[in-house]
Amino acid sequence: MSALLIGAVLISFSSVMVVLAGLPPDVAGFYRLTGGGLAMLIVLARAGKLKLFTPNVIKWGCVAAVFFAGDFVFWHRSIAHVGPGLSTMLGNFQVIPLAIVSALFFKEGLPARMYVAIPLALVGLYLMVGVEWSHFSADYRLGVVFGLLTAFFYALYMLSLKYALSKDRADSLVLASAAALATGLILGAFAVAEGESFVIPTLKSLAAISTLALICHAVGWFLITRGIQTVRGALVGLLLLLQPTLSFVWDILFFGKPVDPIELSGVAVALVGIYIGSQGGKKKSRA
């Protein structure tokens, strides 16, 4: 349980590090996924698992990377518009599109718990951003939309991994490493196409992006991958809720995010809905 707990705390700092790095969105994603993927590759090499990178694993890693890239493109832009706390909360709404897409395309029945989870999550969403919607700036509204698109693409990413793991029974960390490296290349290509600079301007920026890639991404997800194998599913969901919760707390503490009782009640209701929706399987939280 300690590995899962520490991993959830580490990845809760991901959005904070994105802000502190101060890099263009796709450049930050490139460094995070490429650096994190290479670090995971080193761990796998030391474990003698490089032979598990079969053509099928690479193929499915590339498929997953398309959706993972969409996730990061929208999440990093959401962070820029609404801050690290709310953007991470919105990204964790992936339990809703995950359940709906599974029901529509994979013919999985919608679990009874989702009839409770989805309304709760939507009520929480309304309290967080719907009540004051008319008072928000156009940029803030766009950030909310980007955050919800993050959830959609992350759900597709999770479904692609689920399908690949069930089809080929690949090692989850090997597949995640392949997906991370491929996603890094896609984001790098986006950055080049948009004319973004890859220069890391300051030592503060270098420290932040290095922490994001090596600690938050590589170590955080390594610990979570290990932890979910030994912890009951219900406890996995509960512990992983630390990630969006702490991200919201860090936004308040480090960046002075203004909050009111209505928004906080929305966060609480949404977290309950997300937790209920995450049960019945070992779900990973948004990082």
Short mmCIF file of C-alpha atoms in Angstrom, two decimals:
data_model
loop_
_atom_site.label_atom_id
_atom_site.label_comp_id
_atom_site.label_asym_id
_atom_site.label_seq_id
_atom_site.Cartn_x
_atom_site.Cartn_y
_atom_site.Cartn_z
CA MET A 1 0.00 0.00 0.00
CA SER A 2 2.88 2.38 0.75
CA ALA A 3 4.13 2.19 -2.86
CA LEU A 4 0.69 3.14 -4.18
CA LEU A 5 0.33 5.96 -1.64
CA ILE A 6 3.75 7.45 -2.43
CA GLY A 7 3.13 7.11 -6.18
CA ALA A 8 -0.20 8.97 -5.93
CA VAL A 9 1.45 11.78 -3.95
CA LEU A 10 4.30 12.08 -6.46
CA ILE A 11 2.06 12.34 -9.51
CA SER A 12 -0.12 14.90 -7.72
CA PHE A 13 2.76 17.34 -8.27
CA SER A 14 2.72 16.83 -12.06
CA SER A 15 0.55 19.82 -12.91
CA VAL A 16 2.49 21.97 -10.44
CA MET A 17 5.73 21.12 -12.22
CA VAL A 18 4.16 21.96 -15.59
CA VAL A 19 3.38 25.44 -14.28
CA LEU A 20 6.82 25.91 -12.71
CA ALA A 21 8.61 24.72 -15.86
CA GLY A 22 7.06 27.57 -17.83
CA LEU A 23 7.56 25.79 -21.15
CA PRO A 24 5.20 25.71 -24.14
CA PRO A 25 2.53 22.98 -23.63
CA ASP A 26 3.75 20.48 -26.21
CA VAL A 27 7.42 21.03 -25.34
CA ALA A 28 6.66 20.30 -21.69
CA GLY A 29 4.82 17.14 -22.78
CA PHE A 30 7.72 16.11 -25.01
CA TYR A 31 10.26 16.38 -22.19
CA ARG A 32 7.99 14.68 -19.68
CA LEU A 33 7.04 11.69 -21.83
CA THR A 34 10.43 11.25 -23.49
CA GLY A 35 12.37 11.64 -20.25
CA GLY A 36 9.94 9.55 -18.26
CA GLY A 37 9.78 6.88 -20.96
CA LEU A 38 13.57 6.62 -21.15
CA ALA A 39 13.79 6.34 -17.35
CA MET A 40 11.22 3.53 -17.43
CA LEU A 41 13.24 1.91 -20.23
CA ILE A 42 16.34 1.90 -18.01
CA VAL A 43 14.36 0.21 -15.22
CA LEU A 44 13.09 -2.40 -17.65
CA ALA A 45 16.61 -2.98 -19.00
CA ARG A 46 17.92 -3.58 -15.49
CA ALA A 47 15.08 -6.05 -14.96
CA GLY A 48 15.94 -7.87 -18.19
CA LYS A 49 12.60 -7.08 -19.79
CA LEU A 50 13.68 -5.38 -23.01
CA LYS A 51 12.95 -8.60 -24.88
CA LEU A 52 9.28 -8.02 -24.05
CA PHE A 53 9.19 -5.13 -26.56
CA THR A 54 7.62 -7.26 -29.28
CA PRO A 55 6.27 -5.82 -32.56
CA ASN A 56 2.73 -6.13 -31.16
CA VAL A 57 3.64 -4.22 -28.00
CA ILE A 58 5.22 -1.46 -30.08
CA LYS A 59 2.17 -1.39 -32.37
CA TRP A 60 -0.30 -1.08 -29.49
CA GLY A 61 1.97 1.40 -27.75
CA CYS A 62 1.77 3.61 -30.83
CA VAL A 63 -2.02 3.26 -31.00
CA ALA A 64 -2.31 4.24 -27.33
CA ALA A 65 0.11 7.12 -27.93
CA VAL A 66 -2.29 8.80 -30.36
CA PHE A 67 -4.90 9.11 -27.59
CA PHE A 68 -2.30 9.86 -24.90
CA ALA A 69 -0.98 12.72 -27.03
CA GLY A 70 -4.50 14.16 -27.26
CA ASP A 71 -4.77 13.87 -23.50
CA PHE A 72 -1.58 15.88 -22.93
CA VAL A 73 -2.28 18.44 -25.64
CA PHE A 74 -5.57 19.39 -23.98
CA TRP A 75 -4.46 18.93 -20.36
CA HIS A 76 -1.44 21.23 -20.62
CA ARG A 77 -3.56 23.89 -22.31
CA SER A 78 -6.23 23.50 -19.64
CA ILE A 79 -3.58 24.06 -16.97
CA ALA A 80 -2.61 27.32 -18.67
CA HIS A 81 -6.22 28.57 -18.64
CA VAL A 82 -7.71 27.34 -15.35
CA GLY A 83 -4.72 26.30 -13.24
CA PRO A 84 -3.29 22.94 -12.16
CA GLY A 85 -5.98 22.08 -9.61
CA LEU A 86 -9.16 22.37 -11.67
CA SER A 87 -7.54 21.02 -14.84
CA THR A 88 -6.51 17.85 -12.98
CA MET A 89 -9.95 17.47 -11.43
CA LEU A 90 -11.58 17.76 -14.85
CA GLY A 91 -9.18 15.21 -16.32
CA ASN A 92 -10.28 12.69 -13.71
CA PHE A 93 -13.79 12.74 -15.11
CA GLN A 94 -12.46 10.06 -17.47
CA VAL A 95 -14.56 7.49 -15.55
CA ILE A 96 -17.67 8.77 -17.38
CA PRO A 97 -16.50 8.50 -21.03
CA LEU A 98 -14.64 5.31 -20.07
CA ALA A 99 -17.89 3.65 -19.00
CA ILE A 100 -19.94 5.04 -21.90
CA VAL A 101 -17.44 4.13 -24.63
CA SER A 102 -17.01 0.65 -23.10
CA ALA A 103 -20.77 0.16 -23.21
CA LEU A 104 -21.18 1.47 -26.77
CA PHE A 105 -18.19 -0.03 -28.54
CA PHE A 106 -17.06 -2.95 -26.38
CA LYS A 107 -20.59 -4.11 -25.56
CA GLU A 108 -19.88 -4.02 -21.85
CA GLY A 109 -23.02 -3.44 -19.82
CA LEU A 110 -23.09 -0.16 -17.93
CA PRO A 111 -22.49 -1.19 -14.29
CA ALA A 112 -25.21 -0.27 -11.82
CA ARG A 113 -22.76 1.89 -9.87
CA MET A 114 -22.41 4.20 -12.86
CA TYR A 115 -26.06 5.23 -12.54
CA VAL A 116 -25.02 6.77 -9.23
CA ALA A 117 -21.49 7.83 -10.16
CA ILE A 118 -22.34 9.76 -13.35
CA PRO A 119 -25.06 11.97 -11.82
CA LEU A 120 -22.86 12.69 -8.79
CA ALA A 121 -19.90 13.60 -10.99
CA LEU A 122 -22.07 15.85 -13.16
CA VAL A 123 -23.55 17.60 -10.12
CA GLY A 124 -20.01 18.14 -8.85
CA LEU A 125 -18.98 19.51 -12.24
CA TYR A 126 -21.91 21.93 -12.23
CA LEU A 127 -21.03 23.18 -8.75
CA MET A 128 -17.37 23.61 -9.72
CA VAL A 129 -17.84 25.49 -12.99
CA GLY A 130 -21.51 25.64 -13.98
CA VAL A 131 -22.85 27.95 -11.27
CA GLU A 132 -20.46 30.79 -12.19
CA TRP A 133 -20.20 29.95 -15.91
CA SER A 134 -21.62 33.28 -17.12
CA HIS A 135 -19.04 35.16 -15.05
CA PHE A 136 -16.01 33.32 -16.40
CA SER A 137 -13.78 34.80 -19.10
CA ALA A 138 -13.66 33.21 -22.55
CA ASP A 139 -10.18 31.83 -21.80
CA TYR A 140 -11.37 30.22 -18.55
CA ARG A 141 -14.33 28.59 -20.31
CA LEU A 142 -11.99 27.29 -22.99
CA GLY A 143 -9.79 25.83 -20.24
CA VAL A 144 -12.78 23.97 -18.82
CA VAL A 145 -13.58 22.55 -22.26
CA PHE A 146 -9.94 21.51 -22.68
CA GLY A 147 -10.06 19.80 -19.28
CA LEU A 148 -13.12 17.77 -20.27
CA LEU A 149 -11.49 16.85 -23.59
CA THR A 150 -8.54 15.66 -21.52
CA ALA A 151 -10.87 13.26 -19.72
CA PHE A 152 -12.24 11.98 -23.04
CA PHE A 153 -8.83 11.31 -24.58
CA TYR A 154 -7.50 9.78 -21.38
CA ALA A 155 -10.46 7.39 -21.36
CA LEU A 156 -9.62 6.35 -24.93
CA TYR A 157 -5.99 5.89 -23.89
CA MET A 158 -7.01 3.65 -20.98
CA LEU A 159 -9.32 1.63 -23.22
CA SER A 160 -6.58 1.12 -25.80
CA LEU A 161 -4.23 -0.14 -23.08
CA LYS A 162 -6.94 -2.39 -21.67
CA TYR A 163 -7.63 -3.88 -25.10
CA ALA A 164 -3.92 -4.38 -25.81
CA LEU A 165 -3.27 -6.02 -22.44
CA SER A 166 -6.24 -8.38 -22.84
CA LYS A 167 -5.30 -9.23 -26.42
CA ASP A 168 -1.56 -9.81 -26.07
CA ARG A 169 -1.10 -10.10 -22.29
CA ALA A 170 1.85 -7.75 -22.46
CA ASP A 171 3.71 -6.49 -19.40
CA SER A 172 1.87 -3.32 -18.33
CA LEU A 173 5.03 -1.34 -17.60
CA VAL A 174 6.57 -2.32 -20.96
CA LEU A 175 3.43 -1.22 -22.78
CA ALA A 176 3.28 2.03 -20.78
CA SER A 177 6.92 2.74 -21.62
CA ALA A 178 6.33 2.18 -25.34
CA ALA A 179 3.28 4.44 -25.23
CA ALA A 180 5.17 7.16 -23.34
CA LEU A 181 8.06 7.23 -25.81
CA ALA A 182 5.75 7.27 -28.82
CA THR A 183 3.65 10.03 -27.23
CA GLY A 184 6.78 12.07 -26.60
CA LEU A 185 7.66 11.87 -30.30
CA ILE A 186 4.14 12.95 -31.31
CA LEU A 187 4.19 15.93 -28.94
CA GLY A 188 7.68 16.85 -30.17
CA ALA A 189 6.38 16.85 -33.73
CA PHE A 190 3.46 19.09 -32.69
CA ALA A 191 5.92 21.50 -31.04
CA VAL A 192 8.06 21.65 -34.17
CA ALA A 193 4.99 22.23 -36.35
CA GLU A 194 3.90 25.11 -34.12
CA GLY A 195 7.37 26.62 -34.07
CA GLU A 196 7.78 26.22 -30.31
CA SER A 197 11.25 26.51 -28.80
CA PHE A 198 12.77 23.48 -27.04
CA VAL A 199 15.19 25.70 -25.10
CA ILE A 200 14.92 25.31 -21.32
CA PRO A 201 15.45 28.92 -20.24
CA THR A 202 16.38 28.73 -16.54
CA LEU A 203 17.68 26.35 -13.89
CA LYS A 204 14.26 26.54 -12.23
CA SER A 205 12.64 25.38 -15.45
CA LEU A 206 15.20 22.58 -15.83
CA ALA A 207 14.63 21.42 -12.25
CA ALA A 208 10.85 21.46 -12.71
CA ILE A 209 10.80 19.56 -16.01
CA SER A 210 13.36 17.04 -14.72
CA THR A 211 11.26 16.43 -11.61
CA LEU A 212 8.17 16.07 -13.78
CA ALA A 213 9.76 13.48 -16.06
CA LEU A 214 11.88 11.47 -13.65
CA ILE A 215 10.07 11.72 -10.33
CA CYS A 216 6.40 12.44 -11.05
CA HIS A 217 6.12 10.36 -14.20
CA ALA A 218 8.71 7.58 -14.07
CA VAL A 219 8.95 6.92 -10.33
CA GLY A 220 5.32 7.80 -9.62
CA TRP A 221 3.88 5.44 -12.23
CA PHE A 222 6.41 2.72 -11.40
CA LEU A 223 5.25 2.76 -7.76
CA ILE A 224 1.59 2.83 -8.77
CA THR A 225 2.07 -0.08 -11.18
CA ARG A 226 3.67 -2.09 -8.37
CA GLY A 227 1.16 -0.98 -5.76
CA ILE A 228 -2.04 -1.88 -7.60
CA GLN A 229 -0.90 -5.51 -7.79
CA THR A 230 -1.05 -5.96 -4.01
CA VAL A 231 -3.91 -3.69 -2.91
CA ARG A 232 -7.65 -4.38 -3.02
CA GLY A 233 -9.52 -2.64 -5.86
CA ALA A 234 -11.63 -0.43 -3.56
CA LEU A 235 -8.55 0.81 -1.74
CA VAL A 236 -6.76 1.44 -5.04
CA GLY A 237 -9.54 3.78 -6.14
CA LEU A 238 -9.56 5.56 -2.79
CA LEU A 239 -5.79 6.08 -2.67
CA LEU A 240 -5.59 7.25 -6.27
CA LEU A 241 -8.12 9.98 -5.47
CA LEU A 242 -5.27 11.57 -3.54
CA GLN A 243 -3.82 12.68 -6.87
CA PRO A 244 -6.59 15.07 -8.02
CA THR A 245 -7.33 16.08 -4.42
CA LEU A 246 -3.73 17.02 -3.66
CA SER A 247 -3.34 18.74 -7.04
CA PHE A 248 -6.27 20.96 -6.07
CA VAL A 249 -4.70 21.60 -2.65
CA TRP A 250 -1.31 22.44 -4.20
CA ASP A 251 -3.01 24.95 -6.51
CA ILE A 252 -4.49 26.70 -3.47
CA LEU A 253 -1.29 26.61 -1.42
CA PHE A 254 1.32 27.35 -4.08
CA PHE A 255 -0.54 29.53 -6.58
CA GLY A 256 -3.20 31.19 -4.41
CA LYS A 257 -6.17 29.72 -6.25
CA PRO A 258 -9.32 31.46 -4.97
CA VAL A 259 -12.03 29.05 -3.83
CA ASP A 260 -15.49 29.34 -2.37
CA PRO A 261 -17.78 26.90 -0.52
CA ILE A 262 -19.77 26.09 -3.66
CA GLU A 263 -16.69 25.09 -5.65
CA LEU A 264 -15.29 23.08 -2.75
CA SER A 265 -18.59 21.24 -2.34
CA GLY A 266 -18.49 20.52 -6.07
CA VAL A 267 -15.00 19.06 -5.74
CA ALA A 268 -16.17 16.84 -2.87
CA VAL A 269 -19.27 15.60 -4.73
CA ALA A 270 -17.26 14.99 -7.92
CA LEU A 271 -14.63 13.00 -6.01
CA VAL A 272 -17.34 10.78 -4.53
CA GLY A 273 -18.78 10.20 -8.00
CA ILE A 274 -15.34 9.49 -9.47
CA TYR A 275 -14.55 7.06 -6.65
CA ILE A 276 -17.81 5.15 -7.11
CA GLY A 277 -17.26 5.06 -10.86
CA SER A 278 -13.71 3.78 -10.48
CA GLN A 279 -14.76 0.67 -8.57
CA GLY A 280 -15.02 -2.75 -10.19
CA GLY A 281 -11.57 -2.55 -11.77
CA LYS A 282 -8.12 -1.22 -11.11
CA LYS A 283 -8.35 2.26 -12.54
CA LYS A 284 -5.50 4.66 -12.85
CA SER A 285 -5.87 8.29 -12.01
CA ARG A 286 -5.11 11.24 -14.29
CA ALA A 287 -1.53 12.46 -14.07
#
